[in-house]
Amino acid sequence: MIETTNKTKLFGILGTPVAHTLSPAMHSFMAEQNKIDMAYLAFDVPPEKLGDTMRGVKAIGACGFNITAPHKICVMDYLDHICPEAQHMNSVNTVVNRNGVWHGFNTDGNGYCESLLLEGHEIKNKNILMMGAGGSARSLAFTLAKSGAKSISITSRSMEKIHIIGEMVEHYTETIFYDTLDKAKDYDIVINTTPVGMHGAGDSGNPCGFMDLIHENMVCSDIIYNPKETVFLKEAKKRGARIHNGLGMLVLQGILAFELFCEISLDHKRTYEQLMHLFDYYRI
């Protein structure tokens, strides 16, 4: 049971579904470690209730929220200020109340890139293929490009979404657009940003249609963390590729969001290791 006082600050996560989110456990752990009086709760908010919810949390003086699907774009309509990177991505995953002014940020891309680096995978001068062109792909592509990726190729059924990402990163790196996977050639990093393979998503298949091109010098990454090894990652592992799941991204985007919530700086590597150990203990 969460112990609260009349000074406890309210934070949480807004999205749907959120029944299995790890964010409350993660932020509660960081709050305890840093002796911060806060409560972090999960709120299941359907799209038609987002406006009412945002007006309500503003009225009660809540302090901030993580934003998950499907609200990362629509929530921007209810904010007073959006940081330049989130504005460029057209996607917000963290909102913070600072003296009554609601600010929007996006920590997804930085969390993902930092998780790659912490696990020993380089980004600079690498050729990257991304499967999917949704909201997560936008933030990842933008941050990977700014981190020095040599090229980013994108494959999706929506050419419109692909071109949006291409325009977003064109000043930072070369972008190549594919509407079918069989045009893919040789890459250093292959990333699945789609929900294919996610537990409970109704599709446990493999988003990658060119597994014969996977090799042992390649990094295969999936932003899904439940299950820890998707069909894509299992198949890549069989072929000798190094694999990287989405748990590290979840943890590091959470650390970055917590810093924004509380206006403090954490030791990222130490906190990352603590949270990964916590989730391993609970077999998450």
PDB file of C-alpha atoms in Angstrom:
ATOM      1  CA  MET A   1       0.000   0.000   0.000  1.00  0.00           C
ATOM      2  CA  ILE A   2       1.296   3.458  -0.932  1.00  0.00           C
ATOM      3  CA  GLU A   3       1.839   5.681   2.096  1.00  0.00           C
ATOM      4  CA  THR A   4       0.802   9.246   1.344  1.00  0.00           C
ATOM      5  CA  THR A   5       0.846  12.566   3.150  1.00  0.00           C
ATOM      6  CA  ASN A   6      -0.826  15.890   2.456  1.00  0.00           C
ATOM      7  CA  LYS A   7       2.358  16.796   0.560  1.00  0.00           C
ATOM      8  CA  THR A   8       2.495  13.690  -1.653  1.00  0.00           C
ATOM      9  CA  LYS A   9       2.860  14.631  -5.322  1.00  0.00           C
ATOM     10  CA  LEU A  10       0.726  12.788  -7.871  1.00  0.00           C
ATOM     11  CA  PHE A  11       2.317  11.318 -10.991  1.00  0.00           C
ATOM     12  CA  GLY A  12       1.226   8.498 -13.243  1.00  0.00           C
ATOM     13  CA  ILE A  13       0.868   7.034 -16.696  1.00  0.00           C
ATOM     14  CA  LEU A  14      -2.009   7.730 -19.095  1.00  0.00           C
ATOM     15  CA  GLY A  15      -2.893   5.334 -21.897  1.00  0.00           C
ATOM     16  CA  THR A  16      -4.846   2.228 -22.802  1.00  0.00           C
ATOM     17  CA  PRO A  17      -4.317  -0.568 -22.050  1.00  0.00           C
ATOM     18  CA  VAL A  18      -2.095  -0.026 -18.994  1.00  0.00           C
ATOM     19  CA  ALA A  19      -2.998  -3.043 -16.855  1.00  0.00           C
ATOM     20  CA  HIS A  20       0.436  -4.647 -17.250  1.00  0.00           C
ATOM     21  CA  THR A  21       2.642  -1.545 -17.312  1.00  0.00           C
ATOM     22  CA  LEU A  22       5.881  -1.674 -15.320  1.00  0.00           C
ATOM     23  CA  SER A  23       6.016   2.109 -14.918  1.00  0.00           C
ATOM     24  CA  PRO A  24       4.426   2.312 -11.415  1.00  0.00           C
ATOM     25  CA  ALA A  25       6.916  -0.224 -10.020  1.00  0.00           C
ATOM     26  CA  MET A  26       9.814   1.557 -11.703  1.00  0.00           C
ATOM     27  CA  HIS A  27       8.949   5.097 -10.584  1.00  0.00           C
ATOM     28  CA  SER A  28       7.976   3.986  -7.081  1.00  0.00           C
ATOM     29  CA  PHE A  29      11.384   2.323  -6.730  1.00  0.00           C
ATOM     30  CA  MET A  30      13.219   5.458  -7.891  1.00  0.00           C
ATOM     31  CA  ALA A  31      11.120   7.632  -5.560  1.00  0.00           C
ATOM     32  CA  GLU A  32      11.964   5.418  -2.596  1.00  0.00           C
ATOM     33  CA  GLN A  33      15.662   5.348  -3.461  1.00  0.00           C
ATOM     34  CA  ASN A  34      15.754   9.143  -3.733  1.00  0.00           C
ATOM     35  CA  LYS A  35      13.449   9.830  -0.754  1.00  0.00           C
ATOM     36  CA  ILE A  36      10.848  11.662  -2.843  1.00  0.00           C
ATOM     37  CA  ASP A  37       7.276  11.867  -1.543  1.00  0.00           C
ATOM     38  CA  MET A  38       5.297  10.908  -4.629  1.00  0.00           C
ATOM     39  CA  ALA A  39       2.611   8.479  -5.739  1.00  0.00           C
ATOM     40  CA  TYR A  40       2.721   7.042  -9.253  1.00  0.00           C
ATOM     41  CA  LEU A  41      -0.431   5.375 -10.578  1.00  0.00           C
ATOM     42  CA  ALA A  42      -1.639   3.876 -13.855  1.00  0.00           C
ATOM     43  CA  PHE A  43      -4.744   5.423 -15.402  1.00  0.00           C
ATOM     44  CA  ASP A  44      -6.533   3.596 -18.226  1.00  0.00           C
ATOM     45  CA  VAL A  45      -7.734   6.428 -20.455  1.00  0.00           C
ATOM     46  CA  PRO A  46      -9.578   5.688 -23.720  1.00  0.00           C
ATOM     47  CA  PRO A  47      -9.102   8.210 -26.548  1.00  0.00           C
ATOM     48  CA  GLU A  48     -12.504   9.829 -26.086  1.00  0.00           C
ATOM     49  CA  LYS A  49     -11.690  10.582 -22.422  1.00  0.00           C
ATOM     50  CA  LEU A  50      -8.259  12.170 -22.904  1.00  0.00           C
ATOM     51  CA  GLY A  51      -9.571  15.749 -22.934  1.00  0.00           C
ATOM     52  CA  ASP A  52     -11.626  15.267 -19.767  1.00  0.00           C
ATOM     53  CA  THR A  53      -8.673  13.550 -18.098  1.00  0.00           C
ATOM     54  CA  MET A  54      -6.209  16.318 -18.912  1.00  0.00           C
ATOM     55  CA  ARG A  55      -8.623  18.982 -17.702  1.00  0.00           C
ATOM     56  CA  GLY A  56      -9.153  16.982 -14.519  1.00  0.00           C
ATOM     57  CA  VAL A  57      -5.484  16.424 -13.667  1.00  0.00           C
ATOM     58  CA  LYS A  58      -4.799  20.113 -14.259  1.00  0.00           C
ATOM     59  CA  ALA A  59      -7.675  21.066 -11.961  1.00  0.00           C
ATOM     60  CA  ILE A  60      -6.433  18.902  -9.075  1.00  0.00           C
ATOM     61  CA  GLY A  61      -2.825  20.057  -9.416  1.00  0.00           C
ATOM     62  CA  ALA A  62      -1.249  16.759 -10.479  1.00  0.00           C
ATOM     63  CA  CYS A  63       2.481  17.027 -11.133  1.00  0.00           C
ATOM     64  CA  GLY A  64       3.145  14.983 -14.248  1.00  0.00           C
ATOM     65  CA  PHE A  65       2.498  11.898 -16.319  1.00  0.00           C
ATOM     66  CA  ASN A  66       4.060   9.498 -18.734  1.00  0.00           C
ATOM     67  CA  ILE A  67       2.009   9.217 -21.901  1.00  0.00           C
ATOM     68  CA  THR A  68       1.699   5.941 -23.746  1.00  0.00           C
ATOM     69  CA  ALA A  69      -0.310   4.689 -26.723  1.00  0.00           C
ATOM     70  CA  PRO A  70      -2.573   5.914 -28.153  1.00  0.00           C
ATOM     71  CA  HIS A  71      -2.160   9.459 -26.783  1.00  0.00           C
ATOM     72  CA  LYS A  72       1.385  10.556 -27.704  1.00  0.00           C
ATOM     73  CA  ILE A  73       0.221  12.897 -30.452  1.00  0.00           C
ATOM     74  CA  CYS A  74      -3.225  13.985 -29.231  1.00  0.00           C
ATOM     75  CA  VAL A  75      -1.962  14.966 -25.762  1.00  0.00           C
ATOM     76  CA  MET A  76      -0.018  17.810 -27.366  1.00  0.00           C
ATOM     77  CA  ASP A  77      -3.297  19.701 -27.825  1.00  0.00           C
ATOM     78  CA  TYR A  78      -3.579  20.066 -24.023  1.00  0.00           C
ATOM     79  CA  LEU A  79      -0.063  21.344 -23.287  1.00  0.00           C
ATOM     80  CA  ASP A  80       1.232  24.891 -22.864  1.00  0.00           C
ATOM     81  CA  HIS A  81       4.790  24.264 -24.056  1.00  0.00           C
ATOM     82  CA  ILE A  82       6.439  21.463 -26.021  1.00  0.00           C
ATOM     83  CA  CYS A  83      10.216  21.046 -26.152  1.00  0.00           C
ATOM     84  CA  PRO A  84      11.765  21.440 -29.637  1.00  0.00           C
ATOM     85  CA  GLU A  85      12.690  17.756 -30.028  1.00  0.00           C
ATOM     86  CA  ALA A  86       9.198  16.525 -29.133  1.00  0.00           C
ATOM     87  CA  GLN A  87       7.741  19.178 -31.428  1.00  0.00           C
ATOM     88  CA  HIS A  88       9.970  17.957 -34.244  1.00  0.00           C
ATOM     89  CA  MET A  89       8.959  14.343 -33.608  1.00  0.00           C
ATOM     90  CA  ASN A  90       5.302  15.365 -33.201  1.00  0.00           C
ATOM     91  CA  SER A  91       5.186  12.962 -30.259  1.00  0.00           C
ATOM     92  CA  VAL A  92       5.174  13.425 -26.467  1.00  0.00           C
ATOM     93  CA  ASN A  93       5.681  10.693 -23.857  1.00  0.00           C
ATOM     94  CA  THR A  94       6.248  12.831 -20.734  1.00  0.00           C
ATOM     95  CA  VAL A  95       4.247  15.802 -19.456  1.00  0.00           C
ATOM     96  CA  VAL A  96       5.288  17.887 -16.459  1.00  0.00           C
ATOM     97  CA  ASN A  97       3.433  20.574 -14.498  1.00  0.00           C
ATOM     98  CA  ARG A  98       5.822  23.378 -13.610  1.00  0.00           C
ATOM     99  CA  ASN A  99       4.055  26.084 -11.629  1.00  0.00           C
ATOM    100  CA  GLY A 100       0.824  25.561 -13.530  1.00  0.00           C
ATOM    101  CA  VAL A 101       2.463  25.458 -16.961  1.00  0.00           C
ATOM    102  CA  TRP A 102       2.255  22.035 -18.632  1.00  0.00           C
ATOM    103  CA  HIS A 103       5.361  21.036 -20.594  1.00  0.00           C
ATOM    104  CA  GLY A 104       5.730  18.158 -23.076  1.00  0.00           C
ATOM    105  CA  PHE A 105       8.878  16.085 -23.676  1.00  0.00           C
ATOM    106  CA  ASN A 106       9.841  12.854 -25.421  1.00  0.00           C
ATOM    107  CA  THR A 107      12.345  10.517 -23.742  1.00  0.00           C
ATOM    108  CA  ASP A 108      11.691   7.447 -25.932  1.00  0.00           C
ATOM    109  CA  GLY A 109      14.460   7.989 -28.466  1.00  0.00           C
ATOM    110  CA  ASN A 110      17.124   8.970 -25.955  1.00  0.00           C
ATOM    111  CA  GLY A 111      16.120   6.052 -23.725  1.00  0.00           C
ATOM    112  CA  TYR A 112      16.408   3.631 -26.626  1.00  0.00           C
ATOM    113  CA  CYS A 113      19.787   4.894 -27.820  1.00  0.00           C
ATOM    114  CA  GLU A 114      21.214   4.940 -24.306  1.00  0.00           C
ATOM    115  CA  SER A 115      20.059   1.351 -23.786  1.00  0.00           C
ATOM    116  CA  LEU A 116      21.842   0.270 -26.975  1.00  0.00           C
ATOM    117  CA  LEU A 117      25.060   1.955 -25.858  1.00  0.00           C
ATOM    118  CA  LEU A 118      24.880   0.608 -22.289  1.00  0.00           C
ATOM    119  CA  GLU A 119      24.536  -2.907 -23.685  1.00  0.00           C
ATOM    120  CA  GLY A 120      27.614  -2.431 -25.858  1.00  0.00           C
ATOM    121  CA  HIS A 121      26.038  -1.716 -29.262  1.00  0.00           C
ATOM    122  CA  GLU A 122      27.419   1.198 -31.274  1.00  0.00           C
ATOM    123  CA  ILE A 123      25.230   3.590 -33.289  1.00  0.00           C
ATOM    124  CA  LYS A 124      27.690   5.929 -34.993  1.00  0.00           C
ATOM    125  CA  ASN A 125      28.346   5.125 -38.669  1.00  0.00           C
ATOM    126  CA  LYS A 126      25.955   2.151 -38.606  1.00  0.00           C
ATOM    127  CA  ASN A 127      23.437   1.269 -41.310  1.00  0.00           C
ATOM    128  CA  ILE A 128      20.067   0.764 -39.650  1.00  0.00           C
ATOM    129  CA  LEU A 129      16.832  -0.824 -40.863  1.00  0.00           C
ATOM    130  CA  MET A 130      13.614  -0.012 -39.011  1.00  0.00           C
ATOM    131  CA  MET A 131      10.458  -2.085 -39.411  1.00  0.00           C
ATOM    132  CA  GLY A 132       7.432   0.122 -38.838  1.00  0.00           C
ATOM    133  CA  ALA A 133       6.820   3.858 -39.128  1.00  0.00           C
ATOM    134  CA  GLY A 134       4.519   4.682 -36.214  1.00  0.00           C
ATOM    135  CA  GLY A 135       5.001   7.006 -33.244  1.00  0.00           C
ATOM    136  CA  SER A 136       7.790   4.953 -31.660  1.00  0.00           C
ATOM    137  CA  ALA A 137       9.636   4.758 -34.977  1.00  0.00           C
ATOM    138  CA  ARG A 138       9.549   8.558 -35.259  1.00  0.00           C
ATOM    139  CA  SER A 139      11.287   9.176 -31.955  1.00  0.00           C
ATOM    140  CA  LEU A 140      13.809   6.371 -32.492  1.00  0.00           C
ATOM    141  CA  ALA A 141      14.686   7.443 -36.036  1.00  0.00           C
ATOM    142  CA  PHE A 142      15.187  11.063 -35.012  1.00  0.00           C
ATOM    143  CA  THR A 143      17.480  10.202 -32.094  1.00  0.00           C
ATOM    144  CA  LEU A 144      19.416   7.519 -33.991  1.00  0.00           C
ATOM    145  CA  ALA A 145      20.034  10.013 -36.793  1.00  0.00           C
ATOM    146  CA  LYS A 146      21.245  12.669 -34.345  1.00  0.00           C
ATOM    147  CA  SER A 147      23.461  10.028 -32.696  1.00  0.00           C
ATOM    148  CA  GLY A 148      25.423   9.550 -35.914  1.00  0.00           C
ATOM    149  CA  ALA A 149      23.778   6.647 -37.741  1.00  0.00           C
ATOM    150  CA  LYS A 150      25.207   6.423 -41.265  1.00  0.00           C
ATOM    151  CA  SER A 151      21.845   5.597 -42.838  1.00  0.00           C
ATOM    152  CA  ILE A 152      18.324   4.730 -41.734  1.00  0.00           C
ATOM    153  CA  SER A 153      16.132   2.585 -43.955  1.00  0.00           C
ATOM    154  CA  ILE A 154      12.446   2.297 -43.137  1.00  0.00           C
ATOM    155  CA  THR A 155       9.948  -0.331 -44.211  1.00  0.00           C
ATOM    156  CA  SER A 156       6.217  -0.039 -43.630  1.00  0.00           C
ATOM    157  CA  ARG A 157       2.899  -0.569 -45.378  1.00  0.00           C
ATOM    158  CA  SER A 158       2.306   3.183 -45.073  1.00  0.00           C
ATOM    159  CA  MET A 159       4.498   5.145 -47.464  1.00  0.00           C
ATOM    160  CA  GLU A 160       2.975   8.352 -46.086  1.00  0.00           C
ATOM    161  CA  LYS A 161       4.311   7.589 -42.602  1.00  0.00           C
ATOM    162  CA  ILE A 162       7.686   6.583 -44.024  1.00  0.00           C
ATOM    163  CA  HIS A 163       8.068   9.912 -45.814  1.00  0.00           C
ATOM    164  CA  ILE A 164       7.125  11.832 -42.657  1.00  0.00           C
ATOM    165  CA  ILE A 165      10.069  10.180 -40.881  1.00  0.00           C
ATOM    166  CA  GLY A 166      12.319  10.760 -43.877  1.00  0.00           C
ATOM    167  CA  GLU A 167      11.619  14.486 -43.837  1.00  0.00           C
ATOM    168  CA  MET A 168      12.199  14.553 -40.085  1.00  0.00           C
ATOM    169  CA  VAL A 169      15.720  13.073 -40.236  1.00  0.00           C
ATOM    170  CA  GLU A 170      16.954  14.179 -43.677  1.00  0.00           C
ATOM    171  CA  HIS A 171      19.236  16.871 -42.230  1.00  0.00           C
ATOM    172  CA  TYR A 172      21.074  14.320 -40.070  1.00  0.00           C
ATOM    173  CA  THR A 173      21.503  11.154 -42.119  1.00  0.00           C
ATOM    174  CA  GLU A 174      20.708   9.371 -45.368  1.00  0.00           C
ATOM    175  CA  THR A 175      17.251   7.807 -45.454  1.00  0.00           C
ATOM    176  CA  ILE A 176      16.063   5.026 -47.743  1.00  0.00           C
ATOM    177  CA  PHE A 177      12.408   4.091 -48.135  1.00  0.00           C
ATOM    178  CA  TYR A 178      11.116   0.569 -48.719  1.00  0.00           C
ATOM    179  CA  ASP A 179       7.517  -0.509 -49.115  1.00  0.00           C
ATOM    180  CA  THR A 180       8.492  -4.190 -49.161  1.00  0.00           C
ATOM    181  CA  LEU A 181      11.071  -6.076 -47.143  1.00  0.00           C
ATOM    182  CA  ASP A 182      12.574  -8.016 -50.050  1.00  0.00           C
ATOM    183  CA  LYS A 183      14.452  -4.871 -51.130  1.00  0.00           C
ATOM    184  CA  ALA A 184      16.472  -4.888 -47.920  1.00  0.00           C
ATOM    185  CA  LYS A 185      20.170  -5.552 -48.268  1.00  0.00           C
ATOM    186  CA  ASP A 186      22.829  -5.551 -45.560  1.00  0.00           C
ATOM    187  CA  TYR A 187      22.504  -3.742 -42.231  1.00  0.00           C
ATOM    188  CA  ASP A 188      24.353  -3.414 -38.952  1.00  0.00           C
ATOM    189  CA  ILE A 189      21.219  -2.970 -36.823  1.00  0.00           C
ATOM    190  CA  VAL A 190      17.663  -4.155 -37.526  1.00  0.00           C
ATOM    191  CA  ILE A 191      14.918  -2.758 -35.270  1.00  0.00           C
ATOM    192  CA  ASN A 192      11.299  -3.879 -34.933  1.00  0.00           C
ATOM    193  CA  THR A 193       9.144  -0.940 -33.837  1.00  0.00           C
ATOM    194  CA  THR A 194       5.820  -2.675 -34.586  1.00  0.00           C
ATOM    195  CA  PRO A 195       3.631  -4.481 -32.001  1.00  0.00           C
ATOM    196  CA  VAL A 196       4.055  -7.790 -33.866  1.00  0.00           C
ATOM    197  CA  GLY A 197       5.215 -10.333 -31.299  1.00  0.00           C
ATOM    198  CA  MET A 198       3.939  -8.467 -28.240  1.00  0.00           C
ATOM    199  CA  HIS A 199       2.253 -10.506 -25.510  1.00  0.00           C
ATOM    200  CA  GLY A 200      -1.496 -10.023 -25.810  1.00  0.00           C
ATOM    201  CA  ALA A 201      -1.294  -8.139 -29.107  1.00  0.00           C
ATOM    202  CA  GLY A 202      -3.007 -10.928 -30.974  1.00  0.00           C
ATOM    203  CA  ASP A 203      -0.058 -11.582 -33.297  1.00  0.00           C
ATOM    204  CA  SER A 204       2.874 -13.686 -32.152  1.00  0.00           C
ATOM    205  CA  GLY A 205       4.474 -13.792 -35.586  1.00  0.00           C
ATOM    206  CA  ASN A 206       7.702 -12.464 -37.013  1.00  0.00           C
ATOM    207  CA  PRO A 207       7.679  -8.944 -38.510  1.00  0.00           C
ATOM    208  CA  CYS A 208      10.878  -9.660 -40.414  1.00  0.00           C
ATOM    209  CA  GLY A 209      10.445 -11.304 -43.816  1.00  0.00           C
ATOM    210  CA  PHE A 210      14.122 -11.658 -44.657  1.00  0.00           C
ATOM    211  CA  MET A 211      15.596 -13.773 -41.855  1.00  0.00           C
ATOM    212  CA  ASP A 212      18.027 -15.417 -44.288  1.00  0.00           C
ATOM    213  CA  LEU A 213      19.903 -12.091 -44.417  1.00  0.00           C
ATOM    214  CA  ILE A 214      20.425 -11.989 -40.643  1.00  0.00           C
ATOM    215  CA  HIS A 215      24.058 -12.681 -39.759  1.00  0.00           C
ATOM    216  CA  GLU A 216      26.269 -12.972 -36.701  1.00  0.00           C
ATOM    217  CA  ASN A 217      27.750  -9.471 -36.988  1.00  0.00           C
ATOM    218  CA  MET A 218      24.308  -7.873 -36.843  1.00  0.00           C
ATOM    219  CA  VAL A 219      22.356  -6.460 -33.891  1.00  0.00           C
ATOM    220  CA  CYS A 220      18.657  -7.344 -33.947  1.00  0.00           C
ATOM    221  CA  SER A 221      16.554  -5.170 -31.673  1.00  0.00           C
ATOM    222  CA  ASP A 222      12.897  -5.204 -30.660  1.00  0.00           C
ATOM    223  CA  ILE A 223      11.226  -2.444 -28.650  1.00  0.00           C
ATOM    224  CA  ILE A 224       8.853  -5.066 -27.191  1.00  0.00           C
ATOM    225  CA  TYR A 225       9.800  -6.239 -23.684  1.00  0.00           C
ATOM    226  CA  ASN A 226       7.002  -8.744 -23.014  1.00  0.00           C
ATOM    227  CA  PRO A 227       7.975 -11.387 -23.969  1.00  0.00           C
ATOM    228  CA  LYS A 228      11.682 -10.743 -23.441  1.00  0.00           C
ATOM    229  CA  GLU A 229      12.470 -12.707 -26.595  1.00  0.00           C
ATOM    230  CA  THR A 230       9.958 -12.258 -29.401  1.00  0.00           C
ATOM    231  CA  VAL A 231       9.809 -14.673 -32.338  1.00  0.00           C
ATOM    232  CA  PHE A 232      11.971 -12.202 -34.271  1.00  0.00           C
ATOM    233  CA  LEU A 233      14.659 -12.134 -31.565  1.00  0.00           C
ATOM    234  CA  LYS A 234      14.609 -15.922 -31.124  1.00  0.00           C
ATOM    235  CA  GLU A 235      15.112 -16.456 -34.848  1.00  0.00           C
ATOM    236  CA  ALA A 236      17.865 -13.830 -34.965  1.00  0.00           C
ATOM    237  CA  LYS A 237      19.600 -15.463 -31.999  1.00  0.00           C
ATOM    238  CA  LYS A 238      19.563 -18.837 -33.786  1.00  0.00           C
ATOM    239  CA  ARG A 239      21.425 -17.202 -36.657  1.00  0.00           C
ATOM    240  CA  GLY A 240      24.122 -15.847 -34.353  1.00  0.00           C
ATOM    241  CA  ALA A 241      23.006 -12.215 -34.230  1.00  0.00           C
ATOM    242  CA  ARG A 242      23.300 -10.207 -31.033  1.00  0.00           C
ATOM    243  CA  ILE A 243      19.859  -9.404 -29.663  1.00  0.00           C
ATOM    244  CA  HIS A 244      18.466  -6.427 -27.756  1.00  0.00           C
ATOM    245  CA  ASN A 245      14.934  -6.255 -26.334  1.00  0.00           C
ATOM    246  CA  GLY A 246      12.796  -3.314 -25.233  1.00  0.00           C
ATOM    247  CA  LEU A 247      13.240  -3.562 -21.471  1.00  0.00           C
ATOM    248  CA  GLY A 248      16.338  -1.365 -21.462  1.00  0.00           C
ATOM    249  CA  MET A 249      14.501   1.306 -23.460  1.00  0.00           C
ATOM    250  CA  LEU A 250      11.590   1.182 -21.011  1.00  0.00           C
ATOM    251  CA  VAL A 251      13.938   1.584 -18.049  1.00  0.00           C
ATOM    252  CA  LEU A 252      16.048   4.397 -19.495  1.00  0.00           C
ATOM    253  CA  GLN A 253      13.163   6.442 -20.886  1.00  0.00           C
ATOM    254  CA  GLY A 254      11.683   6.084 -17.398  1.00  0.00           C
ATOM    255  CA  ILE A 255      14.881   7.309 -15.752  1.00  0.00           C
ATOM    256  CA  LEU A 256      14.928  10.329 -18.072  1.00  0.00           C
ATOM    257  CA  ALA A 257      11.247  11.032 -17.346  1.00  0.00           C
ATOM    258  CA  PHE A 258      11.830  10.733 -13.584  1.00  0.00           C
ATOM    259  CA  GLU A 259      14.603  13.324 -13.838  1.00  0.00           C
ATOM    260  CA  LEU A 260      12.175  15.674 -15.587  1.00  0.00           C
ATOM    261  CA  PHE A 261       9.457  15.015 -13.002  1.00  0.00           C
ATOM    262  CA  CYS A 262      11.681  15.658 -10.000  1.00  0.00           C
ATOM    263  CA  GLU A 263      14.256  18.039 -11.517  1.00  0.00           C
ATOM    264  CA  ILE A 264      17.157  15.927 -10.285  1.00  0.00           C
ATOM    265  CA  SER A 265      20.036  14.048 -11.929  1.00  0.00           C
ATOM    266  CA  LEU A 266      20.506  10.312 -11.449  1.00  0.00           C
ATOM    267  CA  ASP A 267      23.424   7.996 -12.086  1.00  0.00           C
ATOM    268  CA  HIS A 268      21.933   6.346 -15.177  1.00  0.00           C
ATOM    269  CA  LYS A 269      24.136   3.239 -15.232  1.00  0.00           C
ATOM    270  CA  ARG A 270      23.631   2.525 -11.530  1.00  0.00           C
ATOM    271  CA  THR A 271      19.861   3.132 -11.658  1.00  0.00           C
ATOM    272  CA  TYR A 272      19.581   1.068 -14.850  1.00  0.00           C
ATOM    273  CA  GLU A 273      21.348  -1.858 -13.190  1.00  0.00           C
ATOM    274  CA  GLN A 274      19.164  -1.571 -10.079  1.00  0.00           C
ATOM    275  CA  LEU A 275      15.936  -1.561 -12.084  1.00  0.00           C
ATOM    276  CA  MET A 276      17.022  -4.411 -14.354  1.00  0.00           C
ATOM    277  CA  HIS A 277      17.887  -6.416 -11.232  1.00  0.00           C
ATOM    278  CA  LEU A 278      14.486  -5.549  -9.732  1.00  0.00           C
ATOM    279  CA  PHE A 279      12.636  -6.741 -12.824  1.00  0.00           C
ATOM    280  CA  ASP A 280      14.798  -9.859 -13.039  1.00  0.00           C
ATOM    281  CA  TYR A 281      13.967 -10.635  -9.381  1.00  0.00           C
ATOM    282  CA  TYR A 282      10.262 -10.455 -10.187  1.00  0.00           C
ATOM    283  CA  ARG A 283      10.882 -12.441 -13.408  1.00  0.00           C
ATOM    284  CA  ILE A 284       9.606  -9.647 -15.601  1.00  0.00           C
TER     285      ILE A 284
END
